[in-house]
């Protein structure tokens, strides 16, 4: 019996944990609190954290970012279980969260830090994001809107 318990404990320790399946997605779409709200109650999403992404200043303050000199966007980091929700699903929700035709901010928030962007971590994410952007571009052209602004950045 003692050996059975030891074997079970070893197997539990060696089996992949739920944390190993958690992936991250990074989106900027205007005010980060507005973007946060669109993702935090989705099945498979465990956490959405607001912050800044894309700039050159390490650990910028809010005041530095809104002055537009750090190169940062207001962004969210989405932690999700890719067995439950896919990156493509998150991208599709992102398009419905923002106004992709607005290159100067989002809704009532104006300025560089409020622009939209998708920050990718791999070539697979980049391909998914670019294809998704092209799909959105096509839909918008059908509606006589010419440009989709969110950048796809590595």
PDB file of C-alpha atoms in Angstrom:
ATOM      1  CA  UNK A   1       0.000   0.000   0.000  1.00  0.00           C
ATOM      2  CA  UNK A   2       2.852   2.350   0.883  1.00  0.00           C
ATOM      3  CA  UNK A   3       4.399   1.797  -2.575  1.00  0.00           C
ATOM      4  CA  UNK A   4       1.085   2.402  -4.313  1.00  0.00           C
ATOM      5  CA  UNK A   5       0.777   5.802  -2.641  1.00  0.00           C
ATOM      6  CA  UNK A   6       4.342   6.703  -3.633  1.00  0.00           C
ATOM      7  CA  UNK A   7       3.689   5.662  -7.258  1.00  0.00           C
ATOM      8  CA  UNK A   8       0.481   7.717  -7.362  1.00  0.00           C
ATOM      9  CA  UNK A   9       2.288  10.779  -5.958  1.00  0.00           C
ATOM     10  CA  UNK A  10       5.087  10.394  -8.529  1.00  0.00           C
ATOM     11  CA  UNK A  11       2.576  10.106 -11.384  1.00  0.00           C
ATOM     12  CA  UNK A  12       0.695  13.187 -10.184  1.00  0.00           C
ATOM     13  CA  UNK A  13       3.953  15.102  -9.999  1.00  0.00           C
ATOM     14  CA  UNK A  14       5.014  14.028 -13.510  1.00  0.00           C
ATOM     15  CA  UNK A  15       1.679  14.615 -15.222  1.00  0.00           C
ATOM     16  CA  UNK A  16       1.265  17.962 -16.963  1.00  0.00           C
ATOM     17  CA  UNK A  17      -0.503  20.489 -14.789  1.00  0.00           C
ATOM     18  CA  UNK A  18      -3.333  22.763 -15.834  1.00  0.00           C
ATOM     19  CA  UNK A  19      -0.842  25.655 -15.642  1.00  0.00           C
ATOM     20  CA  UNK A  20       1.194  24.038 -18.446  1.00  0.00           C
ATOM     21  CA  UNK A  21      -1.779  24.458 -20.805  1.00  0.00           C
ATOM     22  CA  UNK A  22      -2.252  28.162 -20.074  1.00  0.00           C
ATOM     23  CA  UNK A  23      -1.256  30.357 -22.993  1.00  0.00           C
ATOM     24  CA  UNK A  24      -1.174  34.144 -23.289  1.00  0.00           C
ATOM     25  CA  UNK A  25      -2.518  36.596 -25.881  1.00  0.00           C
ATOM     26  CA  UNK A  26      -1.763  40.323 -26.006  1.00  0.00           C
ATOM     27  CA  UNK A  27      -4.139  42.869 -27.540  1.00  0.00           C
ATOM     28  CA  UNK A  28      -4.360  46.651 -27.545  1.00  0.00           C
ATOM     29  CA  UNK A  29      -7.714  48.185 -28.361  1.00  0.00           C
ATOM     30  CA  UNK A  30      -8.087  51.570 -26.744  1.00  0.00           C
ATOM     31  CA  UNK A  31      -8.771  51.856 -23.047  1.00  0.00           C
ATOM     32  CA  UNK A  32      -7.469  48.639 -21.517  1.00  0.00           C
ATOM     33  CA  UNK A  33     -10.338  48.428 -19.031  1.00  0.00           C
ATOM     34  CA  UNK A  34     -12.831  48.303 -21.900  1.00  0.00           C
ATOM     35  CA  UNK A  35     -10.870  45.572 -23.675  1.00  0.00           C
ATOM     36  CA  UNK A  36     -10.418  43.676 -20.399  1.00  0.00           C
ATOM     37  CA  UNK A  37     -14.180  43.470 -19.886  1.00  0.00           C
ATOM     38  CA  UNK A  38     -14.698  41.845 -23.286  1.00  0.00           C
ATOM     39  CA  UNK A  39     -12.513  38.846 -22.419  1.00  0.00           C
ATOM     40  CA  UNK A  40     -12.641  38.254 -18.676  1.00  0.00           C
ATOM     41  CA  UNK A  41     -15.864  36.204 -18.583  1.00  0.00           C
ATOM     42  CA  UNK A  42     -15.114  33.920 -21.526  1.00  0.00           C
ATOM     43  CA  UNK A  43     -14.996  30.196 -20.872  1.00  0.00           C
ATOM     44  CA  UNK A  44     -11.341  29.154 -20.890  1.00  0.00           C
ATOM     45  CA  UNK A  45      -9.993  32.582 -19.962  1.00  0.00           C
ATOM     46  CA  UNK A  46      -8.483  32.499 -16.490  1.00  0.00           C
ATOM     47  CA  UNK A  47      -7.136  36.049 -16.199  1.00  0.00           C
ATOM     48  CA  UNK A  48      -7.052  39.372 -18.048  1.00  0.00           C
ATOM     49  CA  UNK A  49      -4.525  41.955 -16.887  1.00  0.00           C
ATOM     50  CA  UNK A  50      -4.234  45.566 -18.054  1.00  0.00           C
ATOM     51  CA  UNK A  51      -0.857  47.091 -18.782  1.00  0.00           C
ATOM     52  CA  UNK A  52       1.301  48.621 -21.482  1.00  0.00           C
ATOM     53  CA  UNK A  53       2.943  46.991 -24.488  1.00  0.00           C
ATOM     54  CA  UNK A  54       5.024  47.855 -27.506  1.00  0.00           C
ATOM     55  CA  UNK A  55       7.118  50.714 -26.172  1.00  0.00           C
ATOM     56  CA  UNK A  56      10.755  51.328 -25.495  1.00  0.00           C
ATOM     57  CA  UNK A  57      10.566  52.646 -21.902  1.00  0.00           C
ATOM     58  CA  UNK A  58      10.859  49.977 -19.214  1.00  0.00           C
ATOM     59  CA  UNK A  59       8.037  50.058 -16.629  1.00  0.00           C
ATOM     60  CA  UNK A  60       6.425  53.305 -17.823  1.00  0.00           C
ATOM     61  CA  UNK A  61       3.961  55.248 -15.704  1.00  0.00           C
ATOM     62  CA  UNK A  62       0.485  56.159 -16.898  1.00  0.00           C
ATOM     63  CA  UNK A  63       1.535  59.824 -17.239  1.00  0.00           C
ATOM     64  CA  UNK A  64       4.541  58.887 -19.384  1.00  0.00           C
ATOM     65  CA  UNK A  65       2.416  56.700 -21.658  1.00  0.00           C
ATOM     66  CA  UNK A  66      -0.385  59.208 -22.238  1.00  0.00           C
ATOM     67  CA  UNK A  67       2.156  61.884 -23.203  1.00  0.00           C
ATOM     68  CA  UNK A  68       2.903  59.619 -26.179  1.00  0.00           C
ATOM     69  CA  UNK A  69       6.670  59.563 -25.798  1.00  0.00           C
ATOM     70  CA  UNK A  70       7.211  55.966 -24.643  1.00  0.00           C
ATOM     71  CA  UNK A  71       5.752  54.222 -27.704  1.00  0.00           C
ATOM     72  CA  UNK A  72       3.421  52.107 -25.569  1.00  0.00           C
ATOM     73  CA  UNK A  73      -0.157  51.052 -26.206  1.00  0.00           C
ATOM     74  CA  UNK A  74      -2.688  50.392 -23.461  1.00  0.00           C
ATOM     75  CA  UNK A  75      -2.994  46.620 -23.734  1.00  0.00           C
ATOM     76  CA  UNK A  76      -4.264  43.489 -22.048  1.00  0.00           C
ATOM     77  CA  UNK A  77      -2.600  40.159 -21.351  1.00  0.00           C
ATOM     78  CA  UNK A  78      -5.131  37.345 -21.614  1.00  0.00           C
ATOM     79  CA  UNK A  79      -4.295  34.030 -19.922  1.00  0.00           C
ATOM     80  CA  UNK A  80      -6.320  31.224 -21.474  1.00  0.00           C
ATOM     81  CA  UNK A  81      -6.591  27.454 -21.708  1.00  0.00           C
ATOM     82  CA  UNK A  82      -6.014  26.631 -25.382  1.00  0.00           C
ATOM     83  CA  UNK A  83      -7.883  23.334 -24.941  1.00  0.00           C
ATOM     84  CA  UNK A  84     -11.032  25.351 -24.179  1.00  0.00           C
ATOM     85  CA  UNK A  85     -10.678  28.487 -26.333  1.00  0.00           C
ATOM     86  CA  UNK A  86      -8.369  28.982 -29.313  1.00  0.00           C
ATOM     87  CA  UNK A  87      -6.205  31.970 -30.211  1.00  0.00           C
ATOM     88  CA  UNK A  88      -8.295  32.411 -33.382  1.00  0.00           C
ATOM     89  CA  UNK A  89     -11.434  32.708 -31.230  1.00  0.00           C
ATOM     90  CA  UNK A  90      -9.773  35.445 -29.168  1.00  0.00           C
ATOM     91  CA  UNK A  91      -8.747  37.323 -32.339  1.00  0.00           C
ATOM     92  CA  UNK A  92     -12.308  37.117 -33.672  1.00  0.00           C
ATOM     93  CA  UNK A  93     -13.625  38.567 -30.400  1.00  0.00           C
ATOM     94  CA  UNK A  94     -10.961  41.285 -30.547  1.00  0.00           C
ATOM     95  CA  UNK A  95     -12.319  42.495 -33.929  1.00  0.00           C
ATOM     96  CA  UNK A  96     -15.786  42.868 -32.407  1.00  0.00           C
ATOM     97  CA  UNK A  97     -14.355  44.733 -29.398  1.00  0.00           C
ATOM     98  CA  UNK A  98     -12.659  47.526 -31.349  1.00  0.00           C
ATOM     99  CA  UNK A  99     -13.346  49.861 -34.254  1.00  0.00           C
ATOM    100  CA  UNK A 100     -10.722  48.586 -36.699  1.00  0.00           C
ATOM    101  CA  UNK A 101     -11.228  51.546 -39.039  1.00  0.00           C
ATOM    102  CA  UNK A 102     -10.010  54.085 -36.475  1.00  0.00           C
ATOM    103  CA  UNK A 103      -6.252  54.642 -36.613  1.00  0.00           C
ATOM    104  CA  UNK A 104      -6.121  57.433 -34.033  1.00  0.00           C
ATOM    105  CA  UNK A 105      -7.535  55.713 -30.966  1.00  0.00           C
ATOM    106  CA  UNK A 106     -10.718  53.970 -29.948  1.00  0.00           C
ATOM    107  CA  UNK A 107     -14.112  55.510 -29.425  1.00  0.00           C
ATOM    108  CA  UNK A 108     -13.724  58.526 -27.104  1.00  0.00           C
ATOM    109  CA  UNK A 109     -10.084  57.714 -26.250  1.00  0.00           C
ATOM    110  CA  UNK A 110      -7.658  59.510 -28.574  1.00  0.00           C
ATOM    111  CA  UNK A 111      -3.904  59.369 -28.944  1.00  0.00           C
ATOM    112  CA  UNK A 112      -1.104  56.967 -29.736  1.00  0.00           C
ATOM    113  CA  UNK A 113      -1.495  54.851 -26.596  1.00  0.00           C
ATOM    114  CA  UNK A 114      -5.159  54.157 -27.454  1.00  0.00           C
ATOM    115  CA  UNK A 115      -4.488  52.723 -30.915  1.00  0.00           C
ATOM    116  CA  UNK A 116      -5.185  49.075 -31.650  1.00  0.00           C
ATOM    117  CA  UNK A 117      -2.566  46.371 -32.115  1.00  0.00           C
ATOM    118  CA  UNK A 118      -2.133  42.628 -31.848  1.00  0.00           C
ATOM    119  CA  UNK A 119       1.138  41.597 -30.186  1.00  0.00           C
ATOM    120  CA  UNK A 120       2.167  38.101 -31.284  1.00  0.00           C
ATOM    121  CA  UNK A 121       4.625  35.670 -29.701  1.00  0.00           C
ATOM    122  CA  UNK A 122       5.159  33.238 -32.567  1.00  0.00           C
ATOM    123  CA  UNK A 123       4.998  32.890 -36.325  1.00  0.00           C
ATOM    124  CA  UNK A 124       1.817  30.803 -35.923  1.00  0.00           C
ATOM    125  CA  UNK A 125       0.105  33.597 -33.967  1.00  0.00           C
ATOM    126  CA  UNK A 126       1.346  36.107 -36.533  1.00  0.00           C
ATOM    127  CA  UNK A 127      -0.131  34.073 -39.407  1.00  0.00           C
ATOM    128  CA  UNK A 128      -3.458  33.720 -37.570  1.00  0.00           C
ATOM    129  CA  UNK A 129      -3.542  37.445 -36.786  1.00  0.00           C
ATOM    130  CA  UNK A 130      -2.670  38.514 -40.344  1.00  0.00           C
ATOM    131  CA  UNK A 131      -5.245  36.166 -41.904  1.00  0.00           C
ATOM    132  CA  UNK A 132      -7.847  37.387 -39.449  1.00  0.00           C
ATOM    133  CA  UNK A 133      -6.980  40.998 -40.286  1.00  0.00           C
ATOM    134  CA  UNK A 134      -7.330  40.232 -44.006  1.00  0.00           C
ATOM    135  CA  UNK A 135     -10.750  38.644 -43.376  1.00  0.00           C
ATOM    136  CA  UNK A 136     -11.848  41.741 -41.467  1.00  0.00           C
ATOM    137  CA  UNK A 137     -10.432  43.965 -44.217  1.00  0.00           C
ATOM    138  CA  UNK A 138     -12.480  42.104 -46.824  1.00  0.00           C
ATOM    139  CA  UNK A 139     -15.682  42.407 -44.786  1.00  0.00           C
ATOM    140  CA  UNK A 140     -15.081  46.116 -44.272  1.00  0.00           C
ATOM    141  CA  UNK A 141     -14.313  46.712 -47.970  1.00  0.00           C
ATOM    142  CA  UNK A 142     -17.667  45.137 -48.742  1.00  0.00           C
ATOM    143  CA  UNK A 143     -19.099  47.882 -46.509  1.00  0.00           C
ATOM    144  CA  UNK A 144     -17.029  50.542 -48.363  1.00  0.00           C
ATOM    145  CA  UNK A 145     -14.544  50.981 -45.530  1.00  0.00           C
ATOM    146  CA  UNK A 146     -11.021  50.831 -46.871  1.00  0.00           C
ATOM    147  CA  UNK A 147      -8.505  50.346 -44.072  1.00  0.00           C
ATOM    148  CA  UNK A 148      -8.065  48.088 -41.077  1.00  0.00           C
ATOM    149  CA  UNK A 149      -5.606  49.737 -38.704  1.00  0.00           C
ATOM    150  CA  UNK A 150      -4.546  47.386 -35.959  1.00  0.00           C
ATOM    151  CA  UNK A 151      -0.917  46.510 -36.363  1.00  0.00           C
ATOM    152  CA  UNK A 152       0.341  42.994 -35.963  1.00  0.00           C
ATOM    153  CA  UNK A 153       3.602  43.255 -34.025  1.00  0.00           C
ATOM    154  CA  UNK A 154       6.124  40.693 -32.837  1.00  0.00           C
TER     155      UNK A 154
END
